[in-house]
XYZ file of C-alpha atoms in Angstrom:
376
model
C -61.605 -79.634 33.871
C -59.879 -76.947 31.463
C -56.516 -75.940 31.907
C -58.017 -72.033 32.745
C -59.737 -74.070 35.392
C -55.914 -76.161 36.420
C -54.010 -72.659 36.038
C -56.965 -70.882 38.738
C -57.006 -74.104 41.370
C -52.400 -73.410 41.607
C -52.987 -70.260 41.566
C -55.186 -69.949 44.489
C -53.208 -72.595 46.043
C -50.185 -71.067 45.968
C -51.325 -68.003 46.992
C -52.695 -69.861 50.662
C -48.744 -70.785 51.221
C -47.628 -67.670 50.474
C -46.776 -65.260 54.023
C -49.195 -61.936 54.532
C -46.982 -59.221 55.221
C -49.457 -57.208 57.581
C -49.225 -60.198 59.932
C -45.575 -59.382 60.418
C -45.842 -55.535 60.722
C -46.592 -53.597 64.297
C -49.926 -53.549 65.263
C -51.806 -49.888 63.768
C -49.752 -50.819 60.875
C -50.733 -50.678 57.831
C -49.067 -51.054 53.958
C -49.389 -47.773 51.799
C -50.985 -48.195 48.808
C -48.556 -46.528 45.673
C -51.162 -44.832 43.187
C -52.052 -46.637 40.073
C -49.300 -46.608 37.397
C -46.073 -45.470 39.982
C -43.799 -48.415 40.013
C -41.847 -49.126 43.097
C -38.380 -50.785 43.887
C -40.032 -54.061 45.217
C -41.951 -54.270 42.450
C -39.509 -54.536 40.129
C -37.685 -57.170 42.746
C -41.028 -59.295 42.749
C -40.548 -61.598 40.244
C -41.309 -65.148 41.674
C -39.969 -67.080 39.039
C -36.783 -65.891 39.218
C -36.328 -65.099 42.904
C -37.307 -69.046 43.408
C -34.507 -70.433 41.215
C -32.189 -67.397 42.907
C -33.205 -69.175 46.383
C -33.672 -72.046 45.623
C -29.580 -71.755 44.080
C -28.235 -70.808 47.156
C -30.719 -72.886 49.995
C -30.459 -76.274 47.781
C -27.664 -77.056 45.394
C -27.509 -80.577 45.488
C -25.087 -79.985 42.726
C -22.045 -78.610 45.250
C -23.227 -80.407 48.159
C -21.771 -83.786 45.946
C -18.661 -82.325 46.287
C -18.475 -80.669 49.556
C -16.252 -82.562 52.534
C -18.099 -82.925 55.697
C -16.375 -83.280 58.771
C -17.786 -84.744 61.890
C -18.624 -83.490 64.530
C -15.654 -82.533 66.928
C -15.563 -84.381 70.106
C -12.867 -82.756 72.356
C -15.579 -80.289 73.525
C -15.081 -80.408 77.590
C -12.171 -80.689 79.662
C -12.281 -84.242 80.725
C -12.410 -85.202 76.477
C -9.738 -82.342 75.468
C -6.441 -83.956 76.890
C -7.259 -87.003 75.642
C -8.092 -85.592 71.865
C -4.420 -83.819 73.073
C -2.584 -87.823 73.338
C -4.315 -88.810 70.299
C -3.345 -85.930 68.252
C 0.402 -86.893 69.389
C 0.115 -89.883 68.468
C -1.124 -89.672 65.294
C 1.473 -87.476 64.070
C 4.166 -88.327 66.219
C 4.749 -92.086 66.484
C 2.069 -93.585 63.745
C 3.123 -91.334 60.540
C 6.373 -91.376 61.033
C 5.427 -95.568 61.170
C 3.747 -95.768 58.306
C 5.938 -93.326 56.043
C 8.769 -96.084 56.619
C 6.367 -98.693 55.495
C 5.163 -96.743 52.606
C 8.968 -95.763 51.629
C 10.544 -99.320 52.312
C 7.143 -100.722 50.140
C 8.329 -98.331 47.130
C 11.742 -99.277 47.751
C 10.996 -102.913 47.598
C 9.043 -102.535 44.384
C 11.468 -100.448 42.720
C 14.068 -102.941 42.777
C 11.756 -105.820 41.446
C 10.162 -103.457 38.685
C 13.143 -102.411 36.689
C 15.048 -105.723 36.427
C 11.770 -107.576 35.780
C 10.990 -104.976 32.891
C 14.238 -105.397 31.223
C 15.627 -108.477 31.282
C 12.224 -110.123 30.733
C 11.625 -108.363 26.986
C 11.152 -111.805 25.963
C 9.031 -113.612 28.180
C 5.913 -111.558 27.765
C 3.446 -114.102 29.706
C 5.884 -114.257 32.271
C 6.670 -110.492 32.810
C 3.073 -109.678 33.475
C 2.293 -111.592 35.702
C 5.048 -110.699 37.991
C 4.435 -106.705 37.180
C 0.812 -107.819 38.608
C 2.120 -109.135 41.318
C 4.002 -106.065 41.986
C 1.960 -103.539 41.126
C -0.983 -105.522 43.720
C 2.166 -105.464 46.897
C 2.406 -101.694 46.163
C -0.862 -100.804 46.360
C -0.886 -102.783 49.663
C 1.822 -100.808 50.980
C 0.041 -97.925 50.171
C -3.274 -99.059 51.789
C -1.002 -100.092 55.141
C 0.249 -96.701 55.362
C -3.479 -95.498 56.435
C -3.975 -99.048 58.449
C -6.846 -99.624 55.803
C -9.958 -101.672 57.409
C -10.879 -103.287 54.293
C -14.019 -105.426 54.248
C -14.325 -106.923 50.232
C -17.709 -108.573 50.047
C -18.474 -111.648 46.832
C -16.512 -113.565 44.599
C -12.847 -111.712 43.813
C -12.977 -110.737 39.909
C -11.226 -112.812 37.025
C -9.576 -112.417 34.031
C -12.636 -112.995 31.008
C -12.363 -111.798 27.702
C -15.531 -109.435 27.616
C -16.148 -107.657 30.829
C -15.490 -104.620 32.153
C -15.629 -103.123 36.199
C -17.676 -100.278 36.756
C -17.845 -98.394 40.560
C -18.406 -95.350 42.301
C -16.060 -92.606 42.458
C -14.515 -90.938 45.772
C -10.816 -90.355 45.903
C -7.650 -91.430 43.960
C -8.047 -94.092 46.656
C -10.491 -96.496 45.124
C -7.884 -97.499 42.306
C -5.802 -98.032 45.246
C -8.127 -100.557 47.106
C -9.439 -102.143 44.765
C -5.946 -102.605 43.127
C -4.537 -104.360 45.915
C -6.820 -107.663 45.315
C -6.606 -107.838 41.724
C -4.532 -106.101 39.029
C -7.270 -103.751 37.300
C -5.950 -101.549 33.790
C -7.919 -98.407 34.864
C -8.832 -95.556 32.793
C -7.132 -92.295 34.600
C -6.598 -89.078 34.335
C -3.398 -87.797 33.730
C -1.318 -86.337 36.642
C 1.512 -84.734 37.797
C 4.187 -85.224 39.705
C 5.003 -88.131 41.840
C 1.309 -89.298 40.436
C 2.363 -88.875 36.357
C 5.552 -91.154 37.243
C 3.540 -93.734 38.576
C 1.450 -94.013 35.547
C 4.049 -93.573 33.265
C 6.451 -96.066 34.457
C 4.491 -99.018 36.852
C 1.085 -98.237 36.028
C 1.017 -98.473 32.237
C 2.731 -102.484 33.170
C -0.727 -103.603 33.883
C -2.552 -101.732 30.731
C -3.989 -98.205 32.270
C -5.444 -95.998 29.918
C -4.544 -92.215 30.617
C -6.490 -89.500 29.406
C -7.128 -85.688 29.462
C -10.265 -83.971 30.019
C -9.093 -81.032 28.308
C -8.485 -82.768 24.857
C -11.581 -83.729 23.487
C -9.180 -86.186 20.780
C -8.487 -88.210 23.699
C -12.417 -89.551 23.895
C -11.933 -91.012 20.391
C -9.020 -92.720 21.089
C -9.899 -93.279 24.946
C -12.917 -95.076 23.400
C -10.565 -96.978 20.274
C -8.281 -98.167 23.367
C -11.498 -99.879 25.027
C -12.848 -101.905 22.401
C -9.393 -103.939 21.732
C -8.605 -104.203 25.582
C -12.220 -105.536 26.427
C -11.795 -108.041 23.517
C -7.966 -109.558 24.902
C -8.220 -112.971 26.214
C -4.869 -112.441 28.932
C -5.507 -108.552 29.617
C -6.328 -106.682 33.066
C -9.602 -106.569 33.746
C -10.970 -103.163 32.906
C -12.160 -101.086 35.744
C -13.954 -97.336 34.912
C -15.021 -94.751 37.581
C -18.508 -93.903 35.321
C -19.117 -90.751 37.604
C -15.982 -89.100 35.569
C -14.886 -86.786 39.157
C -14.550 -87.460 42.634
C -17.631 -87.257 44.722
C -18.556 -87.667 48.058
C -19.284 -90.994 48.987
C -22.833 -89.733 49.799
C -24.144 -89.029 46.238
C -23.684 -90.396 43.171
C -23.727 -88.005 39.493
C -24.778 -89.273 36.758
C -23.070 -92.555 34.573
C -21.086 -91.875 31.562
C -22.447 -94.273 28.695
C -18.450 -95.548 27.316
C -18.718 -98.135 29.707
C -21.799 -99.696 29.019
C -21.882 -99.222 24.894
C -18.908 -101.354 24.373
C -21.188 -104.950 24.317
C -19.858 -106.662 26.927
C -20.351 -107.417 30.562
C -20.613 -104.804 33.172
C -19.597 -106.055 36.809
C -20.642 -103.218 39.255
C -18.064 -102.430 42.366
C -20.160 -100.082 45.138
C -17.787 -99.122 47.201
C -18.658 -97.121 50.809
C -16.016 -95.286 53.363
C -16.789 -94.978 56.961
C -16.208 -91.695 58.225
C -15.759 -92.883 61.836
C -11.969 -91.753 62.086
C -11.354 -89.596 58.107
C -13.791 -88.366 55.999
C -11.955 -90.650 52.483
C -13.518 -87.845 50.016
C -10.759 -85.846 47.759
C -11.116 -82.598 46.778
C -8.646 -82.272 44.104
C -9.867 -78.654 43.481
C -8.637 -77.437 47.122
C -6.238 -80.313 47.848
C -3.090 -82.108 46.712
C -3.409 -85.563 45.786
C 0.144 -85.495 48.259
C -2.096 -84.042 50.694
C -4.587 -86.028 50.672
C -2.342 -88.998 51.488
C -1.155 -86.671 54.444
C -4.448 -86.596 55.903
C -4.966 -90.592 55.396
C -1.568 -91.355 57.129
C -2.344 -89.257 60.279
C -5.584 -90.672 60.781
C -6.462 -93.926 62.901
C -7.531 -95.281 60.065
C -9.617 -96.094 57.037
C -12.484 -98.372 57.273
C -14.073 -99.006 53.823
C -16.189 -101.916 51.945
C -16.648 -102.994 48.811
C -18.979 -104.924 47.063
C -18.402 -107.026 44.140
C -22.010 -107.133 42.781
C -23.734 -109.321 40.426
C -22.520 -108.700 36.708
C -25.150 -106.768 34.243
C -25.937 -107.130 31.031
C -27.603 -105.138 28.149
C -31.113 -105.747 28.242
C -33.300 -106.037 25.170
C -34.316 -102.676 23.803
C -32.407 -101.124 25.820
C -30.033 -98.345 25.876
C -26.742 -97.912 27.080
C -28.046 -94.434 28.716
C -30.607 -96.925 30.421
C -28.613 -99.332 31.221
C -26.144 -96.623 33.214
C -29.009 -96.169 34.970
C -29.968 -99.384 35.948
C -26.425 -100.393 36.992
C -26.650 -96.691 38.577
C -28.775 -98.046 40.839
C -27.845 -100.734 42.134
C -24.378 -100.048 43.131
C -26.299 -97.107 45.030
C -28.815 -99.327 46.230
C -26.050 -101.358 47.931
C -23.610 -98.186 49.170
C -26.026 -96.105 50.748
C -25.317 -93.391 47.686
C -28.050 -90.156 46.867
C -29.122 -90.364 43.486
C -28.518 -86.785 41.384
C -29.162 -86.119 37.931
C -26.092 -83.682 37.186
C -22.949 -84.680 34.852
C -20.025 -84.590 37.337
C -17.532 -82.918 34.317
C -19.882 -79.812 35.135
C -17.175 -79.223 38.257
C -14.449 -78.719 36.157
C -16.643 -76.255 33.738
C -17.849 -72.616 33.824
C -21.283 -72.113 32.637
C -21.674 -71.029 28.986
C -22.178 -67.806 27.925
C -25.100 -69.392 25.969
C -26.278 -70.615 29.119
C -25.822 -67.007 31.364
C -27.720 -65.542 28.253
C -30.514 -67.474 28.480
C -31.114 -66.110 32.291
C -30.223 -62.262 31.649
C -32.959 -62.769 28.543
C -35.235 -64.383 30.745
C -34.725 -61.984 33.716
C -35.176 -58.727 31.488
C -38.107 -60.366 30.093
C -40.308 -61.188 33.824
C -38.822 -56.791 34.551
C -41.127 -55.914 31.199
C -44.116 -57.993 31.597
C -43.455 -56.339 35.016
C -43.496 -52.576 33.440
C -46.053 -52.975 30.704
C -48.541 -54.222 33.918
C -48.124 -50.571 35.140
């Protein structure tokens, strides 16, 4: 069949799906036909591709759905359940929260009281100092997990220190790092943060080889890429952990993986993280909530329930590009954690549409209107 035939067939199929406006009018009512050449408002608005695109963006925006928190369905909807819910609120906020805050405070005091002397007194004993600092970082993260009553189940062999390997995981919240760190002291690639989180980054987490970057500075990418290559070559360095999505996603979807972790020429070890929302949604929407308030939300819930899978290591296949390698690893993680894949770049979350993109959409809309006018 020729192209014209295909186009005619396709148009006829679309016409069959279009509703007939006369079916929705009262009986006996007819549509008045306008004189030929007269342009009406409905003619200007009848631009199917543009309207279809706009409706699709409003009704089914698969990008923004990746970053929406979905609260659980309320269960305190009758007179019998509401008193139980009220008792739960009192217990969580007036009993569990103070106790958890006390546990976290004591943990911080213990870690810092040991960390500072070790840092300055064992300067000439690097191997011993790194070993103790690694244990202190794992202890600090364990206190964090305890402050949420974290119920974490780890599947698979525990990561070990080996050269030329990198661990990659899907990303839901900054607590992903804490949950993984309490088992193994990873050196993580992380965005720079202000406040007390920044203090932890520069004083404690730097001791395990963590690398910081700033999304707003383009030169940081080259510096980070160089540090990554140097780190994976070291036999005594802590395992490297990267969240290749580059942003927090709501643990129902997975966005595109950045290729940086997959072009280092080393073994990639996938890690799948899945949270159970039975008590709390662990997704951190950094645009609406500070990390302190996010921790408060976790600490006033009953528990954080999570599964972590350390999956089979993967290597680059012959003829496979880093982008294809990243997609293959993303498939493995998405399948294990039950996540839906979407073809979006997570960095769009931090960016506005470029002027070029907006001008292109405006030009397309103008062209559609001009064609409509010429038909009249």
